Every structure is written in C-alpha cells, then in structure tokens.
Amino acid sequence: MSDKKSANAMWGGRFASGPDAIMEAINASISFDQRMARQDIEGSRAHAAMLAAQGIISDSDAKAIREGLLTILSEIEGGTFEFSTALEDIHMNVEARLKELIGEPAGRLHTARSRNDQVALDFRMWVRDQVDAVVTGLTALIGALLDQAEAGTDMVMPGFTHLQVAQPVTWGHHMMAYVEMFGRDRARFQDARERMNESPLGAAALAGTSFPIDREMTAKALGFDRPAANSLDAVADRDFALEFLSGASICATHLSRFAEELVIWSSAQFRFVTLSDRFSTGSSIMPQKKNPDAAELIRAKVGRINGALVGLLTVMKGLPLTYSKDMQEDKEQVFDAADSLILALAAMTGMVGDMTPNAGNLRVAAASGFSTATDLADWLVRELGLPFRDAHHITGALVKMAEDQGCDLPDLTLEQMQSVNRDITSQVFHVLGVDNSVRSRTSYGGTAPDNVRQQIVRWRQKL
C-alpha cells in the first residue's frame, strides 16, 4: 500500500485528501456563522460610509461597495448565494463575492478593519437581536399570564409546599408568581442589552488603527450607545454572549418549572387544567392518552441551554488577551440556545393562552388536606390572645380529631372544638372556608383577590 493510500485510510473516507482536508474542516466556520450575514453586511456598509466620510476611501468606491453589499444580501436572503468552505467564514465569503461584483473597490473595504473586530461586531449585533426577540417573547408570555390571572382572581386552588397541600391560594395569585419570575427575566435581558451595546468596530486586530476613523459615527449608525473604550477588550470580550446565556439559563429554568406544573396539573390524578389539542399529542398505542408533549419538551430545553452556558464558560476560561482561534467555538452553542429559548417561550405562551383551569377540581383540592389549619391557628392568636405555639398545638389536636372522624376542619362541630379549647366561639367558622382564607391574606404580596387585581393593574401599566 502506498503512503498516500495509508494516509487516506488513516484519515477516513470523509477526509480522503488527507491532512489539508482536515485543516480546512476544523478551521472553517461558514457552516454556522452564515447566520450572521445580515449583521456582517450592515457592519460593512457602516464601515464603508465612515471611510468615505473621513476621506479614507473615495465616495465612488463607497457607493460601489454599498450597492455590491446590498446585492449580496439579496442573494443570501433569496437563497442563491453560494457559500464556500474554502473561504472559511461569512466575512471572507462576502468579501470574495463583493470582489466578483465590483472589482478593485472591494479591496478597500477592509481598510482600518480586522476580522477580529469584524467578527466581534457581527456576533455582538446578532446576540443583541436575539435579546430583543427574547424580550418580545417574554412580554407576550407575561401578557398571557396576566389574562389567566385576571380571569381567575377569585378562583381558589391549593398552594403547595413539598408538593403537599399547604394553604389555599387563588389561581390568579399563582399565575402572578410566574409573572414576577418572567418579569425579572425580562429585566435581566434588558439590562444585559444596555451593557452589551458598545461597538467593537474600529478596534481593528487588537490595538486600534492609525487611520483617522470615526468610531462614534459607526457606533451610531449601527445602533450602539458608544464605541468600546479599550481595543484589546473590544476584540477579546465575549461577556455579552455569556451574559445572554446566563439570562437564558435562568429563564429556561423558570419555563421548566412551570412546564413541570403543567405536566402534573394536566394528569388524570390532578385534572387541574385542560391543555388544548394544539399543544398535546396522542399515543401510538393507547387511544385514551393526551400527552403534554410541548410542556415536556420545554422542560427539557433547559439542559441544552445550561450546557451552552457551561460550554462557552469553558472555552473562555483560559484565554490570554486578545483573540485566539478558540473563540471560533463561541457561536454554535449561543445560536442553539437562542433558538431553543425563543421556541420555548412561544410554545409556553401558546399553552398558557389555550389552557383552561378546572375550577371545580381546584376548589376541591384547595379544601383538602386541612389547608385552613393555619387560618385556625391565626384566629386563636388573634381572637383569644394565645401564644402562637399554644395555638399551633390546639390546631394540631383539632386536625387529629378531624382526621380520626374522616372529615375536614370546617366539618367539626363547635362542641367538638370546645372540647379541645373551651374559649373557641362560632366566629371561628368565618375563617375556615377556603374563600374566607384567601380573602384574609391581605398583607402585601398575599393571595387576597383584591391584592391580585392591584398587581395585575401594576403589571399592565409596567408593560
């Protein structure tokens, strides 16, 4: 066997031409970074306009560059652009096509610019766009939750600790808990956007440039608040992507928690909610099944998104300033995480908008498990002046009595209650019903329906 055949066998059929093919494959990023084509072209157009305004290139060259770039964008969006792995990345693919279209002026576009600040710019703009999409998605989800909360401000349901019935709450109050969570997620992304909104363009390879560029002009043209203040940091920074993934992981965790509740609530054992057919599937063998597949898939997405965060943290953890080729591995996991989060938000918004709470089952569950025991203990403290620990002991004895008789606390007679503490009066029955319980929780942030209505108004104004 010849040496060439031995090499081919070692590298395998996919890399039949040997080490050169392997180097091309590992070095190329066009298979995924073509997603940044629009950002790349926007950045190049702004750069060319600035070069012309500063007298670094002629107006005629800038005009040719601008028109050529618009043609390329049209080709990419129309699906007729031919991407080349040999050209490595989106930047070189665009520049090569620009040269085919306009000739010599294309070579002037890269004046006072490096692929280092170019890729940093493209990636930052792409992530910024995803932040905007996530904020839009979260706003829609919060709106759907507010609609559910408004429809169920007086609808009682069980509140849980340890997945055991604890105290009655309202459906509206439970929905508003997720409004608060997703509201914080929304604020996190908005805050991250403000921090990432600095333009790296003009940092060049790492040290800036000797050309008289106007970084304020390009920053403004591309929607940035300001140019990045340090050229080394500008090309080396991927904090913006890490912060996006961090926010995405927290948001996906909230989505996963809610998805888990929907899986439980829609089960035959709970029957708290009915999910629409649009977000459920059937079984291939069991005709009675209606599976909450959308909720289960949302629940699983957090694994991919958390993995993306850990992956990028690991890529960046040992890199000296400024640019290293390792940073080519910064994009794929961010692309995947953004896709996963935006899809999960859309699916959850659809499910929330379509789901129907089963008020009867929620009420029955809310009244089970001696859920108003705390109300009884509070009444003993408030009306009889007992220390809470004594009230807790008396309530425990009454719960044991009700349990032995197979009934709930409101079903005990006054005489039975007075056998445990003779000072209990008939007024106690005013706090034992689930409706009385939720109405009494008027402390700020509590489940009282009037509180919930106030919070809904506050959030609608906030949005």
Short mmCIF file of C-alpha atoms in Angstrom, two decimals:
data_model
loop_
_atom_site.label_atom_id
_atom_site.label_comp_id
_atom_site.label_asym_id
_atom_site.label_seq_id
_atom_site.Cartn_x
_atom_site.Cartn_y
_atom_site.Cartn_z
CA MET A 1 0.00 0.00 0.00
CA SER A 2 1.34 3.41 -0.92
CA ASP A 3 1.97 6.14 1.64
CA LYS A 4 -0.89 8.15 0.13
CA LYS A 5 -3.30 5.25 0.46
CA SER A 6 -2.13 4.70 4.04
CA ALA A 7 -2.83 8.34 4.85
CA ASN A 8 -6.27 8.13 3.27
CA ALA A 9 -7.11 5.05 5.27
CA MET A 10 -5.95 6.70 8.47
CA TRP A 11 -7.93 9.89 7.95
CA GLY A 12 -11.03 8.04 6.77
CA GLY A 13 -13.31 8.47 3.79
CA ARG A 14 -14.62 11.85 4.79
CA PHE A 15 -11.12 13.34 4.64
CA ALA A 16 -9.90 11.38 1.63
CA SER A 17 -7.47 14.09 0.57
CA GLY A 18 -5.57 13.88 3.85
CA PRO A 19 -4.49 16.47 6.42
CA ASP A 20 -5.33 19.50 4.26
CA ALA A 21 -8.98 18.49 4.21
CA ILE A 22 -8.99 18.08 7.97
CA MET A 23 -7.45 21.51 8.50
CA GLU A 24 -10.00 23.08 6.19
CA ALA A 25 -12.84 21.37 8.04
CA ILE A 26 -11.69 22.32 11.53
CA ASN A 27 -10.79 25.86 10.50
CA ALA A 28 -13.99 26.72 8.65
CA SER A 29 -16.96 28.27 10.39
CA ILE A 30 -19.15 29.15 7.40
CA SER A 31 -21.50 26.25 8.12
CA PHE A 32 -22.80 28.11 11.14
CA ASP A 33 -21.60 31.73 11.07
CA GLN A 34 -23.51 32.40 7.84
CA ARG A 35 -26.37 33.14 10.25
CA MET A 36 -24.62 36.46 10.87
CA ALA A 37 -24.70 37.50 7.21
CA ARG A 38 -27.11 40.38 7.72
CA GLN A 39 -25.11 41.75 10.65
CA ASP A 40 -21.87 41.36 8.69
CA ILE A 41 -23.24 43.32 5.74
CA GLU A 42 -24.74 46.03 7.96
CA GLY A 43 -21.39 46.46 9.70
CA SER A 44 -19.51 46.64 6.39
CA ARG A 45 -21.90 49.23 5.00
CA ALA A 46 -21.47 51.42 8.07
CA HIS A 47 -17.67 50.99 7.91
CA ALA A 48 -17.54 51.93 4.21
CA ALA A 49 -19.71 55.01 4.75
CA MET A 50 -17.42 56.13 7.56
CA LEU A 51 -14.28 55.57 5.49
CA ALA A 52 -15.73 57.77 2.77
CA ALA A 53 -16.85 60.46 5.21
CA GLN A 54 -13.32 60.57 6.63
CA GLY A 55 -11.74 60.79 3.17
CA ILE A 56 -10.03 57.41 3.59
CA ILE A 57 -11.74 55.97 0.51
CA SER A 58 -13.49 57.79 -2.35
CA ASP A 59 -17.22 58.35 -2.48
CA SER A 60 -17.40 56.37 -5.72
CA ASP A 61 -15.73 53.36 -4.11
CA ALA A 62 -18.05 53.63 -1.11
CA LYS A 63 -21.07 53.75 -3.43
CA ALA A 64 -19.89 50.66 -5.33
CA ILE A 65 -19.28 48.84 -2.04
CA ARG A 66 -22.69 49.78 -0.71
CA GLU A 67 -24.52 48.62 -3.83
CA GLY A 68 -22.48 45.43 -4.02
CA LEU A 69 -23.23 44.57 -0.41
CA LEU A 70 -26.95 45.10 -0.97
CA THR A 71 -26.79 42.73 -3.94
CA ILE A 72 -25.06 40.11 -1.80
CA LEU A 73 -27.66 40.49 0.95
CA SER A 74 -30.39 39.99 -1.63
CA GLU A 75 -28.66 36.85 -2.90
CA ILE A 76 -28.29 35.43 0.60
CA GLU A 77 -31.89 36.15 1.53
CA GLY A 78 -33.05 34.75 -1.79
CA GLY A 79 -31.08 31.54 -1.29
CA THR A 80 -28.92 31.94 -4.43
CA PHE A 81 -25.63 32.80 -2.70
CA GLU A 82 -23.04 30.01 -2.91
CA PHE A 83 -21.13 29.65 0.34
CA SER A 84 -17.61 28.24 0.16
CA THR A 85 -15.94 26.26 2.96
CA ALA A 86 -12.57 27.13 1.47
CA LEU A 87 -13.26 30.79 2.28
CA GLU A 88 -13.64 29.81 5.95
CA ASP A 89 -16.24 32.24 7.26
CA ILE A 90 -19.05 34.64 6.43
CA HIS A 91 -16.66 37.61 6.28
CA MET A 92 -14.41 36.14 3.60
CA ASN A 93 -17.35 34.73 1.65
CA VAL A 94 -18.95 38.16 1.46
CA GLU A 95 -15.69 39.90 0.59
CA ALA A 96 -14.89 37.40 -2.19
CA ARG A 97 -18.33 37.82 -3.73
CA LEU A 98 -18.04 41.59 -3.45
CA LYS A 99 -14.81 41.47 -5.46
CA GLU A 100 -16.59 39.42 -8.17
CA LEU A 101 -19.33 42.03 -8.33
CA ILE A 102 -17.44 45.35 -8.17
CA GLY A 103 -13.79 44.50 -8.70
CA GLU A 104 -10.96 46.57 -7.26
CA PRO A 105 -13.00 48.82 -4.88
CA ALA A 106 -13.90 45.70 -2.85
CA GLY A 107 -10.31 45.54 -1.66
CA ARG A 108 -10.67 48.94 0.02
CA LEU A 109 -13.48 47.81 2.33
CA HIS A 110 -11.14 46.17 4.81
CA THR A 111 -9.10 49.36 5.32
CA ALA A 112 -8.74 50.14 9.06
CA ARG A 113 -10.51 46.93 9.98
CA SER A 114 -9.59 43.37 11.00
CA ARG A 115 -11.56 40.17 11.05
CA ASN A 116 -11.10 40.37 14.82
CA ASP A 117 -13.20 43.49 15.30
CA GLN A 118 -15.45 42.45 12.41
CA VAL A 119 -16.45 39.13 13.99
CA ALA A 120 -16.76 40.74 17.42
CA LEU A 121 -19.14 43.27 15.87
CA ASP A 122 -21.21 40.73 13.96
CA PHE A 123 -21.60 38.42 16.93
CA ARG A 124 -22.49 41.25 19.31
CA MET A 125 -25.13 42.57 16.90
CA TRP A 126 -26.56 39.07 16.42
CA VAL A 127 -26.81 38.48 20.16
CA ARG A 128 -28.37 41.92 20.60
CA ASP A 129 -31.04 40.97 18.06
CA GLN A 130 -31.74 37.76 19.99
CA VAL A 131 -32.08 39.72 23.21
CA ASP A 132 -34.73 41.85 21.54
CA ALA A 133 -36.54 38.71 20.34
CA VAL A 134 -36.43 37.17 23.82
CA VAL A 135 -37.78 40.37 25.41
CA THR A 136 -40.62 40.35 22.88
CA GLY A 137 -41.32 36.71 23.67
CA LEU A 138 -41.29 37.31 27.41
CA THR A 139 -43.62 40.28 27.04
CA ALA A 140 -46.11 38.09 25.17
CA LEU A 141 -45.86 35.33 27.79
CA ILE A 142 -46.37 37.79 30.64
CA GLY A 143 -49.42 39.14 28.81
CA ALA A 144 -50.89 35.63 28.53
CA LEU A 145 -50.27 35.01 32.23
CA LEU A 146 -51.94 38.31 33.14
CA ASP A 147 -55.00 37.26 31.15
CA GLN A 148 -55.14 33.98 33.08
CA ALA A 149 -54.64 35.79 36.38
CA GLU A 150 -57.39 38.28 35.61
CA ALA A 151 -59.84 35.52 34.73
CA GLY A 152 -59.04 33.63 37.94
CA THR A 153 -58.53 36.26 40.64
CA ASP A 154 -61.25 34.65 42.83
CA MET A 155 -60.68 31.02 41.76
CA VAL A 156 -59.31 29.08 44.73
CA MET A 157 -56.68 26.38 44.34
CA PRO A 158 -54.25 24.63 46.65
CA GLY A 159 -50.91 26.19 47.39
CA PHE A 160 -48.19 23.60 47.87
CA THR A 161 -45.01 23.06 49.80
CA HIS A 162 -43.15 19.78 49.22
CA LEU A 163 -45.92 19.11 46.67
CA GLN A 164 -48.26 18.69 49.66
CA VAL A 165 -51.34 20.86 50.11
CA ALA A 166 -50.32 23.75 52.36
CA GLN A 167 -52.76 26.69 52.24
CA PRO A 168 -55.43 27.88 49.81
CA VAL A 169 -54.36 30.45 47.25
CA THR A 170 -56.01 31.76 44.12
CA TRP A 171 -55.37 30.83 40.53
CA GLY A 172 -54.66 34.47 39.82
CA HIS A 173 -52.05 34.60 42.57
CA HIS A 174 -50.29 31.53 41.21
CA MET A 175 -50.21 32.96 37.70
CA MET A 176 -48.83 36.21 39.05
CA ALA A 177 -45.95 34.34 40.68
CA TYR A 178 -44.76 33.43 37.19
CA VAL A 179 -45.38 36.98 36.00
CA GLU A 180 -42.87 38.10 38.63
CA MET A 181 -40.34 35.44 37.59
CA PHE A 182 -40.58 36.14 33.89
CA GLY A 183 -40.64 39.85 34.61
CA ARG A 184 -37.24 39.52 36.28
CA ASP A 185 -36.02 37.53 33.28
CA ARG A 186 -37.21 40.31 31.00
CA ALA A 187 -35.40 42.90 33.13
CA ARG A 188 -32.23 40.80 33.08
CA PHE A 189 -32.17 40.73 29.29
CA GLN A 190 -32.95 44.43 29.05
CA ASP A 191 -30.15 45.19 31.49
CA ALA A 192 -27.74 42.93 29.58
CA ARG A 193 -28.66 44.66 26.33
CA GLU A 194 -27.71 48.04 27.73
CA ARG A 195 -24.36 46.69 28.90
CA MET A 196 -23.54 44.95 25.61
CA ASN A 197 -24.49 47.92 23.45
CA GLU A 198 -20.93 49.11 22.78
CA SER A 199 -19.37 48.86 19.34
CA PRO A 200 -16.09 46.99 18.90
CA LEU A 201 -15.72 48.20 15.31
CA GLY A 202 -12.53 50.21 14.93
CA ALA A 203 -10.53 48.19 17.42
CA ALA A 204 -9.01 46.50 14.34
CA ALA A 205 -6.82 43.49 15.13
CA LEU A 206 -6.27 44.47 18.78
CA ALA A 207 -4.51 47.85 19.02
CA GLY A 208 -6.73 50.22 17.07
CA THR A 209 -5.64 51.83 13.80
CA SER A 210 -3.53 54.72 12.55
CA PHE A 211 -6.22 55.74 10.05
CA PRO A 212 -8.35 58.76 11.11
CA ILE A 213 -11.53 56.74 11.61
CA ASP A 214 -14.69 57.98 13.34
CA ARG A 215 -15.82 55.25 15.73
CA GLU A 216 -18.66 57.38 17.07
CA MET A 217 -20.11 57.53 13.56
CA THR A 218 -20.11 53.76 13.02
CA ALA A 219 -21.39 53.11 16.53
CA LYS A 220 -24.33 55.44 15.98
CA ALA A 221 -25.07 54.03 12.52
CA LEU A 222 -25.27 50.51 13.95
CA GLY A 223 -27.47 51.42 16.90
CA PHE A 224 -24.82 51.28 19.61
CA ASP A 225 -24.72 53.70 22.53
CA ARG A 226 -20.97 54.21 22.26
CA PRO A 227 -17.76 52.62 20.93
CA ALA A 228 -15.98 50.19 23.24
CA ALA A 229 -13.35 52.08 25.22
CA ASN A 230 -10.45 49.62 25.03
CA SER A 231 -9.35 47.99 21.78
CA LEU A 232 -7.93 44.89 23.50
CA ASP A 233 -11.15 44.28 25.40
CA ALA A 234 -13.26 45.04 22.33
CA VAL A 235 -11.91 42.11 20.31
CA ALA A 236 -11.45 39.71 23.25
CA ASP A 237 -14.75 40.27 25.06
CA ARG A 238 -17.44 37.60 24.94
CA ASP A 239 -19.09 38.68 28.19
CA PHE A 240 -22.14 39.74 26.22
CA ALA A 241 -22.65 36.17 24.97
CA LEU A 242 -22.03 34.71 28.42
CA GLU A 243 -24.50 37.13 29.96
CA PHE A 244 -27.07 36.24 27.31
CA LEU A 245 -26.60 32.54 28.08
CA SER A 246 -26.77 33.18 31.81
CA GLY A 247 -30.09 35.01 31.43
CA ALA A 248 -31.28 32.30 29.06
CA SER A 249 -30.44 29.58 31.60
CA ILE A 250 -32.36 31.32 34.39
CA CYS A 251 -35.32 31.96 32.09
CA ALA A 252 -35.29 28.37 30.83
CA THR A 253 -35.28 27.19 34.46
CA HIS A 254 -38.43 29.21 35.13
CA LEU A 255 -40.01 27.81 31.98
CA SER A 256 -39.06 24.30 33.06
CA ARG A 257 -40.62 24.73 36.50
CA PHE A 258 -43.88 25.96 35.01
CA ALA A 259 -43.79 23.18 32.41
CA GLU A 260 -43.45 20.63 35.21
CA GLU A 261 -46.53 22.04 36.92
CA LEU A 262 -48.50 21.83 33.67
CA VAL A 263 -47.46 18.20 33.26
CA ILE A 264 -48.65 17.45 36.81
CA TRP A 265 -51.79 19.57 36.63
CA SER A 266 -52.95 18.05 33.35
CA SER A 267 -52.55 14.47 34.60
CA ALA A 268 -55.54 12.23 35.34
CA GLN A 269 -54.57 12.26 39.00
CA PHE A 270 -54.81 16.06 39.30
CA ARG A 271 -57.06 17.33 36.49
CA PHE A 272 -56.33 20.91 37.48
CA VAL A 273 -56.04 22.14 33.88
CA THR A 274 -57.03 21.06 30.41
CA LEU A 275 -54.41 21.73 27.75
CA SER A 276 -55.52 22.36 24.19
CA ASP A 277 -55.04 19.79 21.44
CA ARG A 278 -52.68 22.24 19.74
CA PHE A 279 -50.03 21.63 22.39
CA SER A 280 -50.70 17.96 23.16
CA THR A 281 -50.22 14.70 21.31
CA GLY A 282 -51.79 11.26 21.38
CA SER A 283 -50.27 7.86 21.96
CA SER A 284 -49.41 5.45 19.16
CA ILE A 285 -50.94 2.57 21.12
CA MET A 286 -53.19 3.97 23.87
CA PRO A 287 -56.16 5.86 22.39
CA GLN A 288 -57.17 7.45 25.70
CA LYS A 289 -53.85 9.29 26.13
CA LYS A 290 -53.39 13.04 25.72
CA ASN A 291 -49.75 13.80 26.34
CA PRO A 292 -48.46 17.27 27.32
CA ASP A 293 -45.53 16.94 24.92
CA ALA A 294 -44.99 20.67 24.43
CA ALA A 295 -44.60 21.14 28.19
CA GLU A 296 -42.23 18.18 28.42
CA LEU A 297 -40.06 19.48 25.60
CA ILE A 298 -39.94 22.93 27.20
CA ARG A 299 -38.93 21.24 30.44
CA ALA A 300 -36.04 19.55 28.66
CA LYS A 301 -34.74 22.63 26.82
CA VAL A 302 -33.02 23.89 29.95
CA GLY A 303 -30.49 21.06 29.57
CA ARG A 304 -29.34 22.34 26.19
CA ILE A 305 -29.29 25.96 27.33
CA ASN A 306 -27.39 25.25 30.56
CA GLY A 307 -24.97 23.16 28.52
CA ALA A 308 -24.37 26.10 26.19
CA LEU A 309 -23.50 28.35 29.12
CA VAL A 310 -21.09 25.83 30.61
CA GLY A 311 -19.59 25.20 27.18
CA LEU A 312 -18.81 28.85 26.48
CA LEU A 313 -17.54 29.48 30.01
CA THR A 314 -15.14 26.58 29.48
CA VAL A 315 -13.96 27.89 26.10
CA MET A 316 -13.22 31.33 27.52
CA LYS A 317 -11.79 30.41 30.92
CA GLY A 318 -8.08 30.20 30.00
CA LEU A 319 -7.66 32.52 27.03
CA PRO A 320 -4.99 35.24 27.20
CA LEU A 321 -5.75 38.57 25.55
CA THR A 322 -6.72 39.13 22.89
CA TYR A 323 -8.02 36.87 20.11
CA SER A 324 -7.39 33.14 19.90
CA LYS A 325 -8.89 30.71 17.40
CA ASP A 326 -10.63 29.02 20.34
CA MET A 327 -13.13 31.86 20.13
CA GLN A 328 -14.47 30.46 16.87
CA GLU A 329 -16.17 27.94 19.19
CA ASP A 330 -18.20 30.72 20.82
CA LYS A 331 -21.12 30.80 18.42
CA GLU A 332 -22.78 27.45 17.80
CA GLN A 333 -23.94 26.94 21.37
CA VAL A 334 -25.23 30.52 21.54
CA PHE A 335 -27.13 30.04 18.28
CA ASP A 336 -28.67 26.81 19.60
CA ALA A 337 -29.55 28.30 22.99
CA ALA A 338 -31.22 31.32 21.40
CA ASP A 339 -33.26 29.10 19.08
CA SER A 340 -34.26 26.84 21.96
CA LEU A 341 -35.27 29.68 24.29
CA ILE A 342 -37.27 31.64 21.73
CA LEU A 343 -39.12 28.48 20.66
CA ALA A 344 -39.82 27.50 24.27
CA LEU A 345 -41.19 30.97 25.03
CA ALA A 346 -43.50 30.83 22.02
CA ALA A 347 -44.74 27.35 22.96
CA MET A 348 -45.35 28.30 26.58
CA THR A 349 -47.21 31.44 25.54
CA GLY A 350 -49.45 29.31 23.33
CA MET A 351 -50.12 26.80 26.08
CA VAL A 352 -50.91 29.46 28.66
CA GLY A 353 -53.24 31.22 26.27
CA ASP A 354 -55.10 28.00 25.44
CA MET A 355 -55.23 26.20 28.78
CA THR A 356 -58.43 26.01 30.82
CA PRO A 357 -58.28 25.79 34.63
CA ASN A 358 -60.77 23.29 36.05
CA ALA A 359 -62.27 25.42 38.81
CA GLY A 360 -64.23 22.61 40.47
CA ASN A 361 -61.25 20.32 40.85
CA LEU A 362 -59.08 23.19 42.02
CA ARG A 363 -61.60 24.09 44.71
CA VAL A 364 -61.92 20.53 45.97
CA ALA A 365 -58.14 20.21 46.15
CA ALA A 366 -57.83 23.59 47.88
CA ALA A 367 -60.11 22.43 50.67
CA SER A 368 -58.33 19.11 51.17
CA GLY A 369 -55.50 18.25 53.49
CA PHE A 370 -56.68 20.56 56.30
CA SER A 371 -55.49 23.51 54.24
CA THR A 372 -57.10 26.08 56.56
CA ALA A 373 -55.29 24.83 59.68
CA THR A 374 -53.03 27.88 59.68
CA ASP A 375 -56.11 30.13 59.50
CA LEU A 376 -57.44 28.41 62.60
CA ALA A 377 -54.14 28.88 64.45
CA ASP A 378 -54.02 32.55 63.42
CA TRP A 379 -57.60 33.03 64.66
CA LEU A 380 -56.71 31.55 68.06
CA VAL A 381 -53.83 34.01 68.35
CA ARG A 382 -55.76 36.99 67.05
CA GLU A 383 -59.10 36.44 68.84
CA LEU A 384 -58.15 34.54 72.02
CA GLY A 385 -54.75 36.10 72.57
CA LEU A 386 -52.95 32.74 72.75
CA PRO A 387 -49.23 32.43 72.10
CA PHE A 388 -48.74 31.05 68.59
CA ARG A 389 -47.07 27.87 69.87
CA ASP A 390 -50.11 27.12 72.05
CA ALA A 391 -52.42 27.87 69.13
CA HIS A 392 -50.32 25.57 66.94
CA HIS A 393 -50.72 22.74 69.49
CA ILE A 394 -54.51 23.22 69.78
CA THR A 395 -54.87 23.31 65.99
CA GLY A 396 -52.84 20.10 65.72
CA ALA A 397 -55.19 18.39 68.15
CA LEU A 398 -58.24 19.54 66.15
CA VAL A 399 -56.66 18.32 62.90
CA LYS A 400 -56.10 14.92 64.55
CA MET A 401 -59.75 14.87 65.67
CA ALA A 402 -60.98 15.68 62.14
CA GLU A 403 -58.63 13.09 60.66
CA ASP A 404 -59.92 10.39 63.02
CA GLN A 405 -63.51 11.23 62.06
CA GLY A 406 -62.74 11.35 58.32
CA CYS A 407 -63.80 14.97 57.88
CA ASP A 408 -62.22 18.38 57.38
CA LEU A 409 -61.82 21.15 59.95
CA PRO A 410 -64.94 23.14 58.93
CA ASP A 411 -66.99 19.94 59.41
CA LEU A 412 -66.23 19.71 63.14
CA THR A 413 -68.96 20.99 65.43
CA LEU A 414 -68.43 23.85 67.84
CA GLU A 415 -68.83 21.43 70.74
CA GLN A 416 -66.08 19.22 69.36
CA MET A 417 -63.77 22.20 69.02
CA GLN A 418 -64.59 23.41 72.53
CA SER A 419 -63.64 20.00 73.89
CA VAL A 420 -60.07 20.93 72.96
CA ASN A 421 -60.32 24.61 73.98
CA ARG A 422 -63.46 25.88 75.68
CA ASP A 423 -62.87 29.52 74.61
CA ILE A 424 -63.41 28.80 70.88
CA THR A 425 -66.57 30.51 69.59
CA SER A 426 -68.72 30.12 66.49
CA GLN A 427 -66.81 33.00 64.93
CA VAL A 428 -64.06 30.51 64.10
CA PHE A 429 -66.12 29.19 61.20
CA HIS A 430 -65.72 32.53 59.43
CA VAL A 431 -62.04 31.76 58.79
CA LEU A 432 -62.20 28.06 57.99
CA GLY A 433 -63.62 28.14 54.44
CA VAL A 434 -61.17 28.39 51.56
CA ASP A 435 -62.77 31.59 50.28
CA ASN A 436 -62.51 33.20 53.70
CA SER A 437 -58.92 32.03 53.91
CA VAL A 438 -57.77 33.64 50.67
CA ARG A 439 -59.71 36.84 51.34
CA SER A 440 -57.97 37.21 54.69
CA ARG A 441 -54.44 37.14 53.20
CA THR A 442 -54.33 40.89 52.62
CA SER A 443 -50.67 41.51 53.51
CA TYR A 444 -48.66 43.00 50.65
CA GLY A 445 -47.88 40.21 48.19
CA GLY A 446 -50.56 37.97 49.66
CA THR A 447 -53.16 35.94 47.79
CA ALA A 448 -56.24 38.06 48.58
CA PRO A 449 -58.14 38.66 45.32
CA ASP A 450 -58.03 42.44 45.74
CA ASN A 451 -54.24 42.22 46.06
CA VAL A 452 -54.04 40.18 42.90
CA ARG A 453 -56.15 42.69 40.99
CA GLN A 454 -53.85 45.51 42.09
CA GLN A 455 -50.79 43.57 40.94
CA ILE A 456 -52.39 42.88 37.56
CA VAL A 457 -53.02 46.60 37.07
CA ARG A 458 -49.44 47.39 38.11
CA TRP A 459 -48.02 44.91 35.61
CA ARG A 460 -50.23 46.04 32.74
CA GLN A 461 -49.03 49.58 33.31
CA LYS A 462 -45.43 48.37 33.56
CA LEU A 463 -45.62 46.58 30.22
#
